[in-house]
PDB file of N, CA and C in Angstrom:
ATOM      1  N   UNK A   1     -65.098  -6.022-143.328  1.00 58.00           N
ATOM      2  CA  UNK A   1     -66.552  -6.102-143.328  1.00 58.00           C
ATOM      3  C   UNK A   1     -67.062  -5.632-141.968  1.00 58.00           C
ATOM      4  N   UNK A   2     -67.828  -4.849-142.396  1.00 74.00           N
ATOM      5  CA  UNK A   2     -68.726  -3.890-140.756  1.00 74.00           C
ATOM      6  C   UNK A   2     -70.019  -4.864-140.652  1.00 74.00           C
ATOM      7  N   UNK A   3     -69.490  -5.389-139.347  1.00 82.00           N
ATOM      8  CA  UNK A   3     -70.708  -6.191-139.094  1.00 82.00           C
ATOM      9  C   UNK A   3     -72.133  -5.415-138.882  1.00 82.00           C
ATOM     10  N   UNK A   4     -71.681  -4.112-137.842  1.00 81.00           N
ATOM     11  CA  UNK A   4     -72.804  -3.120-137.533  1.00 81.00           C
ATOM     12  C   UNK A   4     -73.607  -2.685-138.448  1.00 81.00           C
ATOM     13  N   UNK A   5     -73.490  -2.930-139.781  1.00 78.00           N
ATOM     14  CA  UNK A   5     -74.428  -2.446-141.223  1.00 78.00           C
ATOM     15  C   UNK A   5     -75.278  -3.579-141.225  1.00 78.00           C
ATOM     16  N   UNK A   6     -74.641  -4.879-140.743  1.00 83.00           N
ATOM     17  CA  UNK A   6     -75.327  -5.926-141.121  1.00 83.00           C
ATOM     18  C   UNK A   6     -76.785  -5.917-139.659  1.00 83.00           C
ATOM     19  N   UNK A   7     -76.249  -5.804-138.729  1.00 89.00           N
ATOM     20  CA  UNK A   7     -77.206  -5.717-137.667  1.00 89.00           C
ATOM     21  C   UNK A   7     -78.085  -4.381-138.011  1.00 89.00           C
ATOM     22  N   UNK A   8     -77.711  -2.908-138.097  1.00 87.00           N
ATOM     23  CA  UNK A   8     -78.342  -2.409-138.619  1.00 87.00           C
ATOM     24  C   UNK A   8     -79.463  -2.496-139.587  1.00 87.00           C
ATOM     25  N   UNK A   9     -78.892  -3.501-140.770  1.00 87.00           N
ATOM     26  CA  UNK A   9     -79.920  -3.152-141.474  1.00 87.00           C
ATOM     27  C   UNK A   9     -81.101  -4.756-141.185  1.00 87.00           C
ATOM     28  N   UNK A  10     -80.479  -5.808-140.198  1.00 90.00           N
ATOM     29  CA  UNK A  10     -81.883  -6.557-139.950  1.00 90.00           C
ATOM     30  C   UNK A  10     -82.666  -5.479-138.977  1.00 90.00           C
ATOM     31  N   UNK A  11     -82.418  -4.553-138.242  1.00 93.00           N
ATOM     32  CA  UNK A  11     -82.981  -4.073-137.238  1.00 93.00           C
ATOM     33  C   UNK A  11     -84.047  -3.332-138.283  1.00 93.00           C
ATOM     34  N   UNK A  12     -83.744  -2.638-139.158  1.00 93.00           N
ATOM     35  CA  UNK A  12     -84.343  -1.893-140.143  1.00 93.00           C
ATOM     36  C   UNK A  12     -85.392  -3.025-140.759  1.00 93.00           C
ATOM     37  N   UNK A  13     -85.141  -3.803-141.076  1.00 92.00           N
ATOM     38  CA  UNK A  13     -86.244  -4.765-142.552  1.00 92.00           C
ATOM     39  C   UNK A  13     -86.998  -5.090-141.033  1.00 92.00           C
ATOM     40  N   UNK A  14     -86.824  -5.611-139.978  1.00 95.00           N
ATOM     41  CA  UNK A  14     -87.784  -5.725-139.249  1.00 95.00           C
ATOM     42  C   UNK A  14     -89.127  -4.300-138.636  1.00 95.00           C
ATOM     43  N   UNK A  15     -88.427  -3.167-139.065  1.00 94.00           N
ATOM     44  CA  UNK A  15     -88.820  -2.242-138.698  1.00 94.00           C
ATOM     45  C   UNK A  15     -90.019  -2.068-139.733  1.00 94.00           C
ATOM     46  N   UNK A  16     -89.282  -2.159-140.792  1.00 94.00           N
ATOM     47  CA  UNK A  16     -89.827  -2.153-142.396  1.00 94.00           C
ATOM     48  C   UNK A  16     -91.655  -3.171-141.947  1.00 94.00           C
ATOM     49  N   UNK A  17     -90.935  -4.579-141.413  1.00 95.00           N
ATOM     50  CA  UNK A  17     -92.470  -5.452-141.371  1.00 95.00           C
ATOM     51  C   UNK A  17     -93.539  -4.689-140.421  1.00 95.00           C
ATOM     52  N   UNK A  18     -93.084  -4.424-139.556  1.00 95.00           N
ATOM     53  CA  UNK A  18     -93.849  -3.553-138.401  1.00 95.00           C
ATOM     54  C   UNK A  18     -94.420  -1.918-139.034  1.00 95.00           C
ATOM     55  N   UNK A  19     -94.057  -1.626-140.184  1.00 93.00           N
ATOM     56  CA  UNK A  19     -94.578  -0.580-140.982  1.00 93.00           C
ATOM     57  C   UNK A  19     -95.677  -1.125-141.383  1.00 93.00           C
ATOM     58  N   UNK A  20     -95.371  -2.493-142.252  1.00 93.00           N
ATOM     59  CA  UNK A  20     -96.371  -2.945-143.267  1.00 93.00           C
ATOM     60  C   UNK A  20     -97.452  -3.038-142.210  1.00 93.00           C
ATOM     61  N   UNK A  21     -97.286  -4.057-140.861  1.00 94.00           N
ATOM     62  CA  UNK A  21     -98.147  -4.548-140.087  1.00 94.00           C
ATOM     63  C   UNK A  21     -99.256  -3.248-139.557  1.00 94.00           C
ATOM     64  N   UNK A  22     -98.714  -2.259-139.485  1.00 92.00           N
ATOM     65  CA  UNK A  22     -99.184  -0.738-138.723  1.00 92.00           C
ATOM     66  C   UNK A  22    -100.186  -0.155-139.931  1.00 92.00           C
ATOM     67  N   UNK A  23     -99.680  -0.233-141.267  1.00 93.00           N
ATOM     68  CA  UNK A  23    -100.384   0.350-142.108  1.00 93.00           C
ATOM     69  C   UNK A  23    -101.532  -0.727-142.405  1.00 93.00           C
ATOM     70  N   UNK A  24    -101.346  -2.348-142.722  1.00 93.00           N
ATOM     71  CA  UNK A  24    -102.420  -3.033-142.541  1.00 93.00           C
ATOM     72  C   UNK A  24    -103.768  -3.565-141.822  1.00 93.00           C
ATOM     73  N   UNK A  25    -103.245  -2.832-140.418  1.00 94.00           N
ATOM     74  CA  UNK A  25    -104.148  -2.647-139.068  1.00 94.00           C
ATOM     75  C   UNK A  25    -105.244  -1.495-139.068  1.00 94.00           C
ATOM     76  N   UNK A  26    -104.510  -0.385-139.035  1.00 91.00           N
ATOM     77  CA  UNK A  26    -104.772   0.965-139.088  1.00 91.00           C
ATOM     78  C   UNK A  26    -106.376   0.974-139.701  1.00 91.00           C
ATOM     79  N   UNK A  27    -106.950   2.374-139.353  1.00 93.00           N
ATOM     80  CA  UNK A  27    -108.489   2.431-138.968  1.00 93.00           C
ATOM     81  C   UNK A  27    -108.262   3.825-139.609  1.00 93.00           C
ATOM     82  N   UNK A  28    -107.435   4.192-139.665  1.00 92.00           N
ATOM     83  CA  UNK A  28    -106.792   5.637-139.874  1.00 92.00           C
ATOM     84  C   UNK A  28    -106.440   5.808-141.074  1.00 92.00           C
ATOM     85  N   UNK A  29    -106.819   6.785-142.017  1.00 94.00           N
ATOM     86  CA  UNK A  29    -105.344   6.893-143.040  1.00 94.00           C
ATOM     87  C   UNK A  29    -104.634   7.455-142.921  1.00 94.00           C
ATOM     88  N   UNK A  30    -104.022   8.431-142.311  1.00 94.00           N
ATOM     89  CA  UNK A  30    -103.063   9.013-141.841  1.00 94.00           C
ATOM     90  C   UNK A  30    -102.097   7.861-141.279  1.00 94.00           C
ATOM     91  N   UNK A  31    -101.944   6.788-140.415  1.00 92.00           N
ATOM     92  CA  UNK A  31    -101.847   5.615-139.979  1.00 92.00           C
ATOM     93  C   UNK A  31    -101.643   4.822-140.799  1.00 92.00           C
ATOM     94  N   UNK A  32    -102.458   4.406-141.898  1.00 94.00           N
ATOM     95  CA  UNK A  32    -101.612   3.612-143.104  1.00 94.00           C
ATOM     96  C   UNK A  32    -101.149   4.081-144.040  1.00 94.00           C
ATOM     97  N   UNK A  33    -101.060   5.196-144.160  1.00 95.00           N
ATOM     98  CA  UNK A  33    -100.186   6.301-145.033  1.00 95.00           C
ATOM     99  C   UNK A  33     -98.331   6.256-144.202  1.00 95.00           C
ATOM    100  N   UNK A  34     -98.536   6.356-142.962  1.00 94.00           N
ATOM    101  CA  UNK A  34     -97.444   6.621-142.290  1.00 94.00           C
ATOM    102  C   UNK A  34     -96.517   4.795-142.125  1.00 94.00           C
ATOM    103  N   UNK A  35     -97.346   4.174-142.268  1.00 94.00           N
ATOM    104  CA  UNK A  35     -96.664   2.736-141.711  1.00 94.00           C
ATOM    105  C   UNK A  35     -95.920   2.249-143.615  1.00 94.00           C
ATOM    106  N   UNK A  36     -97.093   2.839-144.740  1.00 95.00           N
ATOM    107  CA  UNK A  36     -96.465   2.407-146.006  1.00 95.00           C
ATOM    108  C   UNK A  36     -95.738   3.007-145.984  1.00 95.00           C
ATOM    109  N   UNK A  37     -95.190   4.550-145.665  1.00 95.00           N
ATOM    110  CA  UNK A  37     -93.940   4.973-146.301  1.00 95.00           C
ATOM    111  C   UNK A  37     -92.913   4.574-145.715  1.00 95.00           C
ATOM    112  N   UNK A  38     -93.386   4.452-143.584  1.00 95.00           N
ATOM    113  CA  UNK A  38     -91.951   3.490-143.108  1.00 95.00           C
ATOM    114  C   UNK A  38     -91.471   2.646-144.163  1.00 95.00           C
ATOM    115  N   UNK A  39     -92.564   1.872-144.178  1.00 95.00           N
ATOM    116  CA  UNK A  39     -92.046   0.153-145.177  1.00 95.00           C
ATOM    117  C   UNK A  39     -91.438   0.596-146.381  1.00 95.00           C
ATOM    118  N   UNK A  40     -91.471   1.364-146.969  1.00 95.00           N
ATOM    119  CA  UNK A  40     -91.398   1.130-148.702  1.00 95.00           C
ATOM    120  C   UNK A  40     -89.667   2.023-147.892  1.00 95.00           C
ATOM    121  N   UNK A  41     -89.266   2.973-147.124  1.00 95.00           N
ATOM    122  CA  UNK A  41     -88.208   3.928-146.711  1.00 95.00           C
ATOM    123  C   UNK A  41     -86.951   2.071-146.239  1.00 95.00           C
ATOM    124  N   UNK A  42     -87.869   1.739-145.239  1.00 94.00           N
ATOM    125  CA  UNK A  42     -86.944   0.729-144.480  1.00 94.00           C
ATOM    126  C   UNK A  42     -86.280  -0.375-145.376  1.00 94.00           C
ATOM    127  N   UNK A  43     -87.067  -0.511-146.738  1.00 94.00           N
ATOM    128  CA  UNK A  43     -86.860  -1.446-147.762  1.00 94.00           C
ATOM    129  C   UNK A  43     -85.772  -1.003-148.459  1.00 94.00           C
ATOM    130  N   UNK A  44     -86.120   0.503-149.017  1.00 94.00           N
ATOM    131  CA  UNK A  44     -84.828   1.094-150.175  1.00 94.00           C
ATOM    132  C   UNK A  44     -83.429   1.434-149.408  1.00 94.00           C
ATOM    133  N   UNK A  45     -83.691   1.799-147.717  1.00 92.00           N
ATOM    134  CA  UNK A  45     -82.243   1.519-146.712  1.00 92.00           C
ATOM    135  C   UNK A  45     -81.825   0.380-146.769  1.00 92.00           C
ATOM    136  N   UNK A  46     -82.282  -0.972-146.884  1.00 90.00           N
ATOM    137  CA  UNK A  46     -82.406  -2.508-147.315  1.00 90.00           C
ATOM    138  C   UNK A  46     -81.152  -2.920-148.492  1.00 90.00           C
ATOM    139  N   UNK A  47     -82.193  -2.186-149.118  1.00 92.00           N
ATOM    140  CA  UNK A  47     -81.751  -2.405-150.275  1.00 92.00           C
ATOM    141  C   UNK A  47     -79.877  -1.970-150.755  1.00 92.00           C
ATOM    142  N   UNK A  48     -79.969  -0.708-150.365  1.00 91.00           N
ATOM    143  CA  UNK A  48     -78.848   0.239-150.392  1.00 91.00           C
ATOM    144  C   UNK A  48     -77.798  -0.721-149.576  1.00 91.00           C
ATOM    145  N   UNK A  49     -78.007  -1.056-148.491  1.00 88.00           N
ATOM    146  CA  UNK A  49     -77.009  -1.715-147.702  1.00 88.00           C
ATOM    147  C   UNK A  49     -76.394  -2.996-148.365  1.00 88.00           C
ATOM    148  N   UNK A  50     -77.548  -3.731-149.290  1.00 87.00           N
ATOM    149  CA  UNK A  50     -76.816  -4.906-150.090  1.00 87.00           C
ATOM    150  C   UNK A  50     -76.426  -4.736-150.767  1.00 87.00           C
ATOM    151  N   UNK A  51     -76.396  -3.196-151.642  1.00 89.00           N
ATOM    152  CA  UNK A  51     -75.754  -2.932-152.771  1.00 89.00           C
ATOM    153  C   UNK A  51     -74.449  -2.325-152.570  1.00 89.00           C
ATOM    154  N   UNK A  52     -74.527  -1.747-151.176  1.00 85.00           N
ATOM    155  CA  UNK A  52     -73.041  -1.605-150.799  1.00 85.00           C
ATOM    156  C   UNK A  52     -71.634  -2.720-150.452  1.00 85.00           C
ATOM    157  N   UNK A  53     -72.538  -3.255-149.651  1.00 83.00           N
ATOM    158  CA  UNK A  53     -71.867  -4.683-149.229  1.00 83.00           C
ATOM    159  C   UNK A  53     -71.416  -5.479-150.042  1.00 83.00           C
ATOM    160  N   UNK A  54     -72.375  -5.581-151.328  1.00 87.00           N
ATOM    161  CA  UNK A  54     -71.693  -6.521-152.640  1.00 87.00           C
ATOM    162  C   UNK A  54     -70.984  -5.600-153.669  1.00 87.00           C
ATOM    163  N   UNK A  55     -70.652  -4.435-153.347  1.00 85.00           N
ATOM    164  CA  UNK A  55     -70.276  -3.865-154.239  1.00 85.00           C
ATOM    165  C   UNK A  55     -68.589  -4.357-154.664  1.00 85.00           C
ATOM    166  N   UNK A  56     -68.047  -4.035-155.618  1.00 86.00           N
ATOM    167  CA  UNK A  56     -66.902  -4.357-155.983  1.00 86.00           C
ATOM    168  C   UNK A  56     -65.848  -3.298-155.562  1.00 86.00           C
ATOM    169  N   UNK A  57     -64.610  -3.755-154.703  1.00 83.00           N
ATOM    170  CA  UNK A  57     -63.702  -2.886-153.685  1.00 83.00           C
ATOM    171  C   UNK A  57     -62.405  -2.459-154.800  1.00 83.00           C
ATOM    172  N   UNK A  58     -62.532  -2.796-156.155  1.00 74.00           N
ATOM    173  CA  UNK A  58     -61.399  -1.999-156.860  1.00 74.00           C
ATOM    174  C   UNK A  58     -61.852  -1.059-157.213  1.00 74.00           C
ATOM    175  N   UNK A  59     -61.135  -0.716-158.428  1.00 60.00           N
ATOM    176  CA  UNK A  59     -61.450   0.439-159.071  1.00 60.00           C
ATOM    177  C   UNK A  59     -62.220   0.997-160.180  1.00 60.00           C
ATOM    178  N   UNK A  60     -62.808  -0.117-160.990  1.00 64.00           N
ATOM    179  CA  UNK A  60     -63.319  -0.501-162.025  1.00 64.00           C
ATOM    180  C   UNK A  60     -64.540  -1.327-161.602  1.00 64.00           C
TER     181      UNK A  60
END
């Protein structure tokens, strides 16, 4: 088990909140256009990482 995926990917979901937070602030749309796609990007890297991690190590 690679711990570094695991730190990686909290570094990421926190990145992910600081998207949401940027696009919910924002005065701009360009600015909350750019902070939703961080978030929704930092989520499906999220995501991917738990589906790797629990994945099953045989062959079947």
């Amino acid at each position: 088990m690679n711990i570094g995926k695991f730190i990686g990917g909290g570094v990421l979901a926190i990145v992910g909140i600081l998207g949401l937070f940027l696009s919910a602030r924002s005065h701009d749309a360009a600015f909350s256009l750019f902070g939703l796609l961080l978030f929704v990007f930092a989520i499906l890297v999220v995501f991917r990482f738990i589906t790797l991690a629990t994945a099953p190590k045989g062959g079947h």
